[in-house]
Amino acid sequence: MGAPSKEPSKPLVKLANRLFDTERDRADFMQALLHPPVFAPTILWTQPKPPEFSWEVLPPLPWQPAFVDRLAHTVRPGQHPLHDKGYFYCLDFSSVFAVSALLSIPEAIESVIDLCAAPGGKSLFTWVALKPKRLLCNEVVRKRVRILISNLKRCGAMDAIVLNQDPAVLVEQTPNCAQLVLVDAPCSGQSLLAKGQAVPGCFHKVTLNRNANRQKRILANAAQLVQSSGYLLYSTCTYAPEENEQVCAWFLKKFPQFVPVPMSPLSLHQSPLTELPCYRLWPHTDLGAGAFMMLLKRQDRDEVQPVNEVFLTQHQLVLYAETR
Ligand code: SAM
């Protein structure tokens, strides 16, 4: 029996019309939100794959890293004992897409700060992909720090430094502290609809404005944490251009020392809504609920400032103590 028919709401139709040129894309996009598809479970290997691993793995995409597997729909990786032993982290494939930009950075990256880190998926991806000497995982919302610490600890990222700070405080205390800054920004969360979750108000203008402004505030702080020649990755899990392409355009105008980095392996995912190298994963491509991302590089030079080690030591949350 097919899914019961649901009518798209007016705001959803309006959004689909803004996002796509063709009727086909609009209809497929709305269908994915009204009748959420079941996406292949995806895992990020945080430890070497054990020999007993025998799950059916789907063919990888050209840009997919070797330490990520998309599994057959019937597999329930979260229930497997290897999960509790910290061999892998379960995440939506859209999250892999959003952070896969890091694989196109040619330099070795020694220091990273993930400004919006909980529950820890992008931090763990970065830890595995780049093996930075210093990984700072910051989560401003205190009650979300516990799950962040628990995931880092379970997956063995014991060398990560967890912080619970407002990004503005980090700028004040230790500016230009990282070669790479991640801003996986809080957003209106429209893609949660494609996971079957209710997201009241996610199309409302007030919600979009509030989130876009919050993202601008976080990015303005993030810009001051990036070292000369360093990188800033901005991503969201929402579809609204107000929070994505328009925030990027605002950022580039406000911080001309940053230039966007085109990523040829992702050219098929170029956002149709801008000339800038912004990339999107759509929910009706059967890969994941949806993501937006742009990578930026800081081009100007200034004096290297020492990292404020005293501040980090005083404010670092100790992994074992927090998870008791
Ligand atoms: N990067 C995470 C991951 O991959 O697991 C998901 C991050 S989630 C999309 C956004 C996070 O930003 C949330 O944990 C939220 O608590 C945090 N956040 C909310 N307001 C913030 C703010 N003003 N500054 C920084 N982070 C904020």
Short mmCIF file of C-alpha atoms and ligand atoms in Angstrom, two decimals:
data_model
loop_
_atom_site.label_atom_id
_atom_site.label_comp_id
_atom_site.label_asym_id
_atom_site.label_seq_id
_atom_site.Cartn_x
_atom_site.Cartn_y
_atom_site.Cartn_z
CA MET A 1 0.00 0.00 0.00
CA GLY A 2 1.38 3.46 -0.88
CA ALA A 3 1.82 6.20 1.70
CA PRO A 4 -1.34 8.21 2.43
CA SER A 5 -1.40 11.30 0.24
CA LYS A 6 -0.44 14.54 1.96
CA GLU A 7 -0.88 17.98 0.49
CA PRO A 8 2.15 20.27 0.57
CA SER A 9 1.63 23.39 2.65
CA LYS A 10 1.80 26.81 0.98
CA PRO A 11 5.20 27.66 2.53
CA LEU A 12 6.63 24.37 1.28
CA VAL A 13 5.38 25.00 -2.26
CA LYS A 14 6.83 28.49 -2.10
CA LEU A 15 10.20 27.17 -0.98
CA ALA A 16 10.23 24.47 -3.68
CA ASN A 17 9.47 27.11 -6.30
CA ARG A 18 12.39 29.20 -5.11
CA LEU A 19 14.82 26.30 -4.98
CA PHE A 20 14.13 24.57 -8.30
CA ASP A 21 13.55 25.46 -11.93
CA THR A 22 11.75 22.30 -12.98
CA GLU A 23 8.36 20.93 -11.92
CA ARG A 24 9.95 17.49 -11.58
CA ASP A 25 12.52 18.66 -9.01
CA ARG A 26 9.92 20.60 -7.10
CA ALA A 27 7.60 17.60 -6.92
CA ASP A 28 10.41 15.19 -5.91
CA PHE A 29 11.69 17.57 -3.26
CA MET A 30 8.23 18.04 -1.73
CA GLN A 31 7.58 14.30 -1.90
CA ALA A 32 10.78 13.64 0.10
CA LEU A 33 9.60 16.01 2.83
CA LEU A 34 6.03 14.78 2.92
CA HIS A 35 6.88 11.07 2.67
CA PRO A 36 10.39 10.78 4.15
CA PRO A 37 12.50 8.19 2.35
CA VAL A 38 14.48 5.61 4.30
CA PHE A 39 18.14 6.49 3.83
CA ALA A 40 20.94 3.94 3.94
CA PRO A 41 22.49 3.87 7.43
CA THR A 42 25.92 5.48 7.35
CA ILE A 43 28.87 4.88 9.63
CA LEU A 44 32.12 6.74 10.20
CA TRP A 45 34.86 4.33 11.22
CA THR A 46 36.70 5.76 14.21
CA GLN A 47 38.78 2.61 14.74
CA PRO A 48 40.21 0.24 12.08
CA LYS A 49 37.54 -2.00 10.55
CA PRO A 50 37.65 -5.34 12.40
CA PRO A 51 38.06 -8.55 10.34
CA GLU A 52 34.64 -9.86 11.45
CA PHE A 53 32.94 -6.90 9.75
CA SER A 54 30.59 -8.46 7.19
CA TRP A 55 27.72 -6.02 6.60
CA GLU A 56 26.57 -5.36 3.09
CA VAL A 57 28.11 -2.06 1.98
CA LEU A 58 26.64 0.10 -0.80
CA PRO A 59 28.96 1.26 -3.62
CA PRO A 60 30.81 4.41 -2.51
CA LEU A 61 30.31 7.78 -4.18
CA PRO A 62 33.38 9.21 -5.97
CA TRP A 63 34.09 11.71 -3.19
CA GLN A 64 33.24 9.42 -0.28
CA PRO A 65 36.17 8.85 2.11
CA ALA A 66 37.38 5.29 2.75
CA PHE A 67 36.56 5.57 6.45
CA VAL A 68 32.83 6.05 5.74
CA ASP A 69 30.46 3.24 4.72
CA ARG A 70 26.87 3.40 3.54
CA LEU A 71 25.20 0.17 4.59
CA ALA A 72 22.30 -1.86 3.22
CA HIS A 73 18.96 -0.56 4.49
CA THR A 74 18.39 -3.70 6.58
CA VAL A 75 21.52 -3.19 8.73
CA ARG A 76 21.03 -1.68 12.22
CA PRO A 77 24.59 -0.57 13.05
CA GLY A 78 23.62 1.28 16.25
CA GLN A 79 22.50 -2.03 17.81
CA HIS A 80 25.77 -3.84 17.09
CA PRO A 81 28.28 -4.42 19.95
CA LEU A 82 31.00 -2.77 17.81
CA HIS A 83 29.06 0.49 18.21
CA ASP A 84 29.33 0.45 22.00
CA LYS A 85 32.99 -0.51 21.69
CA GLY A 86 33.57 2.74 19.77
CA TYR A 87 34.49 1.31 16.39
CA PHE A 88 32.16 3.68 14.55
CA TYR A 89 29.83 6.65 14.81
CA CYS A 90 26.41 6.58 13.11
CA LEU A 91 25.45 9.70 11.16
CA ASP A 92 23.32 10.93 8.29
CA PHE A 93 25.17 10.79 4.98
CA SER A 94 24.37 14.51 4.59
CA SER A 95 26.75 15.18 7.48
CA VAL A 96 29.49 13.33 5.61
CA PHE A 97 28.74 15.46 2.56
CA ALA A 98 28.89 18.69 4.57
CA VAL A 99 32.28 17.95 6.06
CA SER A 100 33.80 16.12 3.06
CA ALA A 101 35.08 19.54 1.94
CA LEU A 102 37.90 19.04 4.41
CA LEU A 103 39.33 16.32 2.18
CA SER A 104 40.14 18.91 -0.47
CA ILE A 105 42.42 20.96 1.84
CA PRO A 106 45.95 20.41 0.49
CA GLU A 107 47.91 21.46 3.59
CA ALA A 108 48.39 19.39 6.74
CA ILE A 109 46.06 20.81 9.37
CA GLU A 110 47.47 20.88 12.87
CA SER A 111 44.86 22.81 14.83
CA VAL A 112 41.08 22.76 14.56
CA ILE A 113 38.23 24.29 16.48
CA ASP A 114 34.72 22.96 15.97
CA LEU A 115 32.61 25.85 17.26
CA CYS A 116 29.22 24.08 17.25
CA ALA A 117 30.32 20.57 18.11
CA ALA A 118 27.56 18.56 19.84
CA PRO A 119 26.79 15.71 19.40
CA GLY A 120 30.21 15.35 17.78
CA GLY A 121 29.83 13.91 14.27
CA LYS A 122 31.84 16.58 12.43
CA SER A 123 34.48 16.66 15.20
CA LEU A 124 34.95 12.91 14.90
CA PHE A 125 35.10 13.11 11.09
CA THR A 126 37.81 15.78 11.41
CA TRP A 127 39.69 13.76 14.01
CA VAL A 128 39.78 10.74 11.67
CA ALA A 129 40.31 12.63 8.39
CA LEU A 130 42.92 15.22 9.37
CA LYS A 131 44.46 13.84 12.57
CA PRO A 132 45.13 17.36 13.90
CA LYS A 133 47.60 17.81 16.75
CA ARG A 134 44.99 19.89 18.55
CA LEU A 135 41.24 19.43 18.22
CA LEU A 136 39.09 21.84 20.23
CA CYS A 137 35.43 20.80 20.39
CA ASN A 138 33.26 23.65 21.62
CA GLU A 139 29.56 23.44 22.46
CA VAL A 140 27.89 26.54 23.88
CA VAL A 141 24.77 24.77 25.18
CA ARG A 142 25.81 23.20 28.47
CA LYS A 143 23.27 20.39 28.43
CA ARG A 144 24.55 19.21 25.02
CA VAL A 145 28.14 18.90 26.24
CA ARG A 146 27.50 15.55 27.93
CA ILE A 147 26.54 13.77 24.68
CA LEU A 148 29.51 15.37 22.92
CA ILE A 149 31.92 14.10 25.55
CA SER A 150 30.27 10.70 25.62
CA ASN A 151 30.64 10.27 21.82
CA LEU A 152 34.25 11.49 21.76
CA LYS A 153 35.11 9.20 24.63
CA ARG A 154 33.30 6.15 23.19
CA CYS A 155 35.10 6.58 19.85
CA GLY A 156 38.51 7.04 21.48
CA ALA A 157 39.10 10.74 20.74
CA MET A 158 40.54 11.22 24.22
CA ASP A 159 43.00 13.86 23.02
CA ALA A 160 40.19 16.22 21.99
CA ILE A 161 39.76 19.29 24.19
CA VAL A 162 36.12 20.00 25.03
CA LEU A 163 35.00 23.54 25.79
CA ASN A 164 31.65 25.08 26.75
CA GLN A 165 32.12 28.68 25.65
CA ASP A 166 30.34 31.36 23.73
CA PRO A 167 32.30 31.87 20.49
CA ALA A 168 32.70 35.58 21.39
CA VAL A 169 34.56 34.59 24.57
CA LEU A 170 36.92 32.40 22.55
CA VAL A 171 37.68 35.36 20.27
CA GLU A 172 38.39 37.53 23.29
CA GLN A 173 40.56 34.95 25.02
CA THR A 174 42.38 33.24 22.20
CA PRO A 175 41.96 34.88 18.78
CA ASN A 176 43.40 33.22 15.66
CA CYS A 177 43.78 29.98 17.55
CA ALA A 178 43.12 27.48 14.76
CA GLN A 179 44.16 26.66 11.24
CA LEU A 180 40.67 25.32 10.59
CA VAL A 181 37.38 26.48 12.12
CA LEU A 182 34.17 24.51 11.69
CA VAL A 183 30.80 26.23 11.93
CA ASP A 184 28.11 23.58 11.56
CA ALA A 185 25.59 26.20 12.41
CA PRO A 186 22.35 25.99 14.36
CA CYS A 187 19.64 26.48 11.74
CA SER A 188 15.91 26.22 11.04
CA GLY A 189 16.43 22.47 10.54
CA GLN A 190 14.15 22.05 7.52
CA SER A 191 15.93 18.84 6.53
CA LEU A 192 14.64 17.15 9.69
CA LEU A 193 11.33 16.94 7.81
CA ALA A 194 12.99 14.50 5.42
CA LYS A 195 13.82 12.35 8.47
CA GLY A 196 10.15 12.28 9.46
CA GLN A 197 10.50 14.73 12.34
CA ALA A 198 8.13 17.61 13.02
CA VAL A 199 9.84 21.02 12.83
CA PRO A 200 7.19 23.60 13.75
CA GLY A 201 7.74 27.03 12.23
CA CYS A 202 10.72 25.96 10.12
CA PHE A 203 9.45 27.85 7.04
CA HIS A 204 8.45 30.97 8.93
CA LYS A 205 10.20 34.20 8.03
CA VAL A 206 10.87 34.99 11.69
CA THR A 207 12.57 31.59 12.16
CA LEU A 208 14.71 32.07 9.07
CA ASN A 209 15.74 35.61 10.07
CA ARG A 210 16.54 34.59 13.62
CA ASN A 211 18.70 31.70 12.44
CA ALA A 212 20.41 33.67 9.68
CA ASN A 213 21.32 36.40 12.17
CA ARG A 214 22.60 33.87 14.69
CA GLN A 215 24.71 32.25 11.98
CA LYS A 216 26.15 35.62 10.99
CA ARG A 217 27.08 36.28 14.62
CA ILE A 218 28.80 32.89 14.93
CA LEU A 219 30.60 33.31 11.60
CA ALA A 220 31.79 36.81 12.50
CA ASN A 221 33.40 35.31 15.61
CA ALA A 222 34.66 32.30 13.67
CA ALA A 223 36.45 34.61 11.21
CA GLN A 224 38.51 35.97 14.11
CA LEU A 225 39.56 32.50 15.22
CA VAL A 226 41.06 31.51 11.83
CA GLN A 227 44.84 31.88 11.51
CA SER A 228 46.42 33.46 8.41
CA SER A 229 46.15 31.07 5.44
CA GLY A 230 43.66 28.99 7.44
CA TYR A 231 40.20 27.70 6.56
CA LEU A 232 36.62 28.15 7.67
CA LEU A 233 33.92 25.59 6.87
CA TYR A 234 30.31 26.74 7.14
CA SER A 235 27.52 24.20 6.91
CA THR A 236 23.85 23.83 7.77
CA CYS A 237 21.15 21.18 7.51
CA THR A 238 18.47 23.46 6.16
CA TYR A 239 17.29 24.42 2.66
CA ALA A 240 16.37 28.11 3.00
CA PRO A 241 18.66 30.36 0.89
CA GLU A 242 18.36 33.06 3.58
CA GLU A 243 20.44 30.86 5.89
CA ASN A 244 22.83 29.46 3.30
CA GLU A 245 23.80 31.28 0.10
CA GLN A 246 22.70 34.64 1.48
CA VAL A 247 24.77 34.19 4.63
CA CYS A 248 27.80 33.29 2.48
CA ALA A 249 27.33 36.41 0.33
CA TRP A 250 27.05 38.53 3.49
CA PHE A 251 30.17 36.94 4.96
CA LEU A 252 32.33 37.53 1.87
CA LYS A 253 31.31 41.17 1.77
CA LYS A 254 32.02 41.68 5.46
CA PHE A 255 35.26 39.66 5.54
CA PRO A 256 36.98 40.20 2.17
CA GLN A 257 40.14 38.55 3.49
CA PHE A 258 38.32 35.24 2.92
CA VAL A 259 37.86 33.64 -0.49
CA PRO A 260 35.62 30.67 -1.29
CA VAL A 261 37.31 27.41 -2.24
CA PRO A 262 35.82 25.57 -5.24
CA MET A 263 35.72 21.79 -4.91
CA SER A 264 35.80 20.03 -8.24
CA PRO A 265 34.87 16.55 -6.87
CA LEU A 266 31.58 18.10 -5.75
CA SER A 267 30.81 20.03 -8.93
CA LEU A 268 27.62 17.99 -9.45
CA HIS A 269 26.42 19.37 -6.13
CA GLN A 270 26.98 23.05 -7.00
CA SER A 271 24.11 25.12 -5.62
CA PRO A 272 21.96 26.39 -8.49
CA LEU A 273 21.11 29.45 -6.43
CA THR A 274 24.45 31.24 -6.60
CA GLU A 275 27.60 31.71 -8.62
CA LEU A 276 29.65 31.13 -5.47
CA PRO A 277 31.11 27.66 -4.92
CA CYS A 278 28.39 26.57 -2.47
CA TYR A 279 27.36 22.93 -2.41
CA ARG A 280 24.09 21.24 -1.59
CA LEU A 281 22.83 17.72 -1.07
CA TRP A 282 19.10 17.41 -1.75
CA PRO A 283 16.74 15.05 0.10
CA HIS A 284 15.28 13.59 -3.10
CA THR A 285 18.65 12.24 -4.32
CA ASP A 286 18.22 9.30 -1.93
CA LEU A 287 21.51 9.93 -0.13
CA GLY A 288 20.52 11.89 2.96
CA ALA A 289 18.10 14.45 4.35
CA GLY A 290 20.01 17.42 2.94
CA ALA A 291 22.94 19.72 3.64
CA PHE A 292 24.56 22.96 2.56
CA MET A 293 28.23 23.86 2.75
CA MET A 294 30.93 26.29 1.72
CA LEU A 295 34.67 26.23 2.44
CA LEU A 296 36.56 29.52 2.78
CA LYS A 297 40.25 30.31 2.95
CA ARG A 298 41.78 33.28 4.73
CA GLN A 299 44.21 35.01 2.40
CA ASP A 300 45.67 37.93 4.31
CA ARG A 301 48.73 37.69 6.53
CA ASP A 302 49.11 38.89 10.07
CA GLU A 303 51.27 38.15 13.06
CA VAL A 304 50.95 34.68 14.51
CA GLN A 305 49.46 35.00 17.97
CA PRO A 306 50.27 32.37 20.56
CA VAL A 307 47.32 30.23 21.65
CA ASN A 308 46.12 31.11 25.14
CA GLU A 309 47.15 27.84 26.78
CA VAL A 310 46.22 29.05 30.26
CA PHE A 311 42.63 29.74 29.19
CA LEU A 312 42.35 26.36 27.46
CA THR A 313 43.76 24.51 30.46
CA GLN A 314 41.46 26.33 32.87
CA HIS A 315 38.33 25.81 30.78
CA GLN A 316 38.90 22.40 29.28
CA LEU A 317 36.26 19.90 30.39
CA VAL A 318 37.82 16.65 31.48
CA LEU A 319 36.46 13.75 29.45
CA TYR A 320 36.26 11.13 32.21
CA ALA A 321 34.80 13.46 34.84
CA GLU A 322 31.96 14.75 32.66
CA THR A 323 30.61 11.37 31.64
CA ARG A 324 30.37 9.77 35.10
N1 SAM B 1 28.38 19.71 14.42
C1 SAM B 1 27.47 18.85 15.17
C2 SAM B 1 27.65 17.43 14.70
O1 SAM B 1 28.09 17.21 13.56
O2 SAM B 1 27.37 16.51 15.48
C3 SAM B 1 26.05 19.32 15.02
C4 SAM B 1 25.90 20.79 15.38
S1 SAM B 1 24.27 21.37 15.45
C5 SAM B 1 23.83 21.51 13.80
C6 SAM B 1 24.48 23.02 15.93
C7 SAM B 1 25.03 23.21 17.34
O3 SAM B 1 25.23 24.61 17.55
C8 SAM B 1 24.12 22.72 18.43
O4 SAM B 1 24.79 21.81 19.27
C9 SAM B 1 23.76 23.99 19.21
O5 SAM B 1 23.66 23.78 20.59
C10 SAM B 1 24.92 24.89 18.92
N2 SAM B 1 24.60 26.34 19.05
C11 SAM B 1 23.41 26.91 19.30
N3 SAM B 1 23.54 28.25 19.40
C12 SAM B 1 24.84 28.53 19.23
C13 SAM B 1 25.60 29.73 19.25
N4 SAM B 1 25.01 30.92 19.45
N5 SAM B 1 26.93 29.64 19.05
C14 SAM B 1 27.52 28.46 18.82
N6 SAM B 1 26.84 27.28 18.80
C15 SAM B 1 25.52 27.32 19.00
#
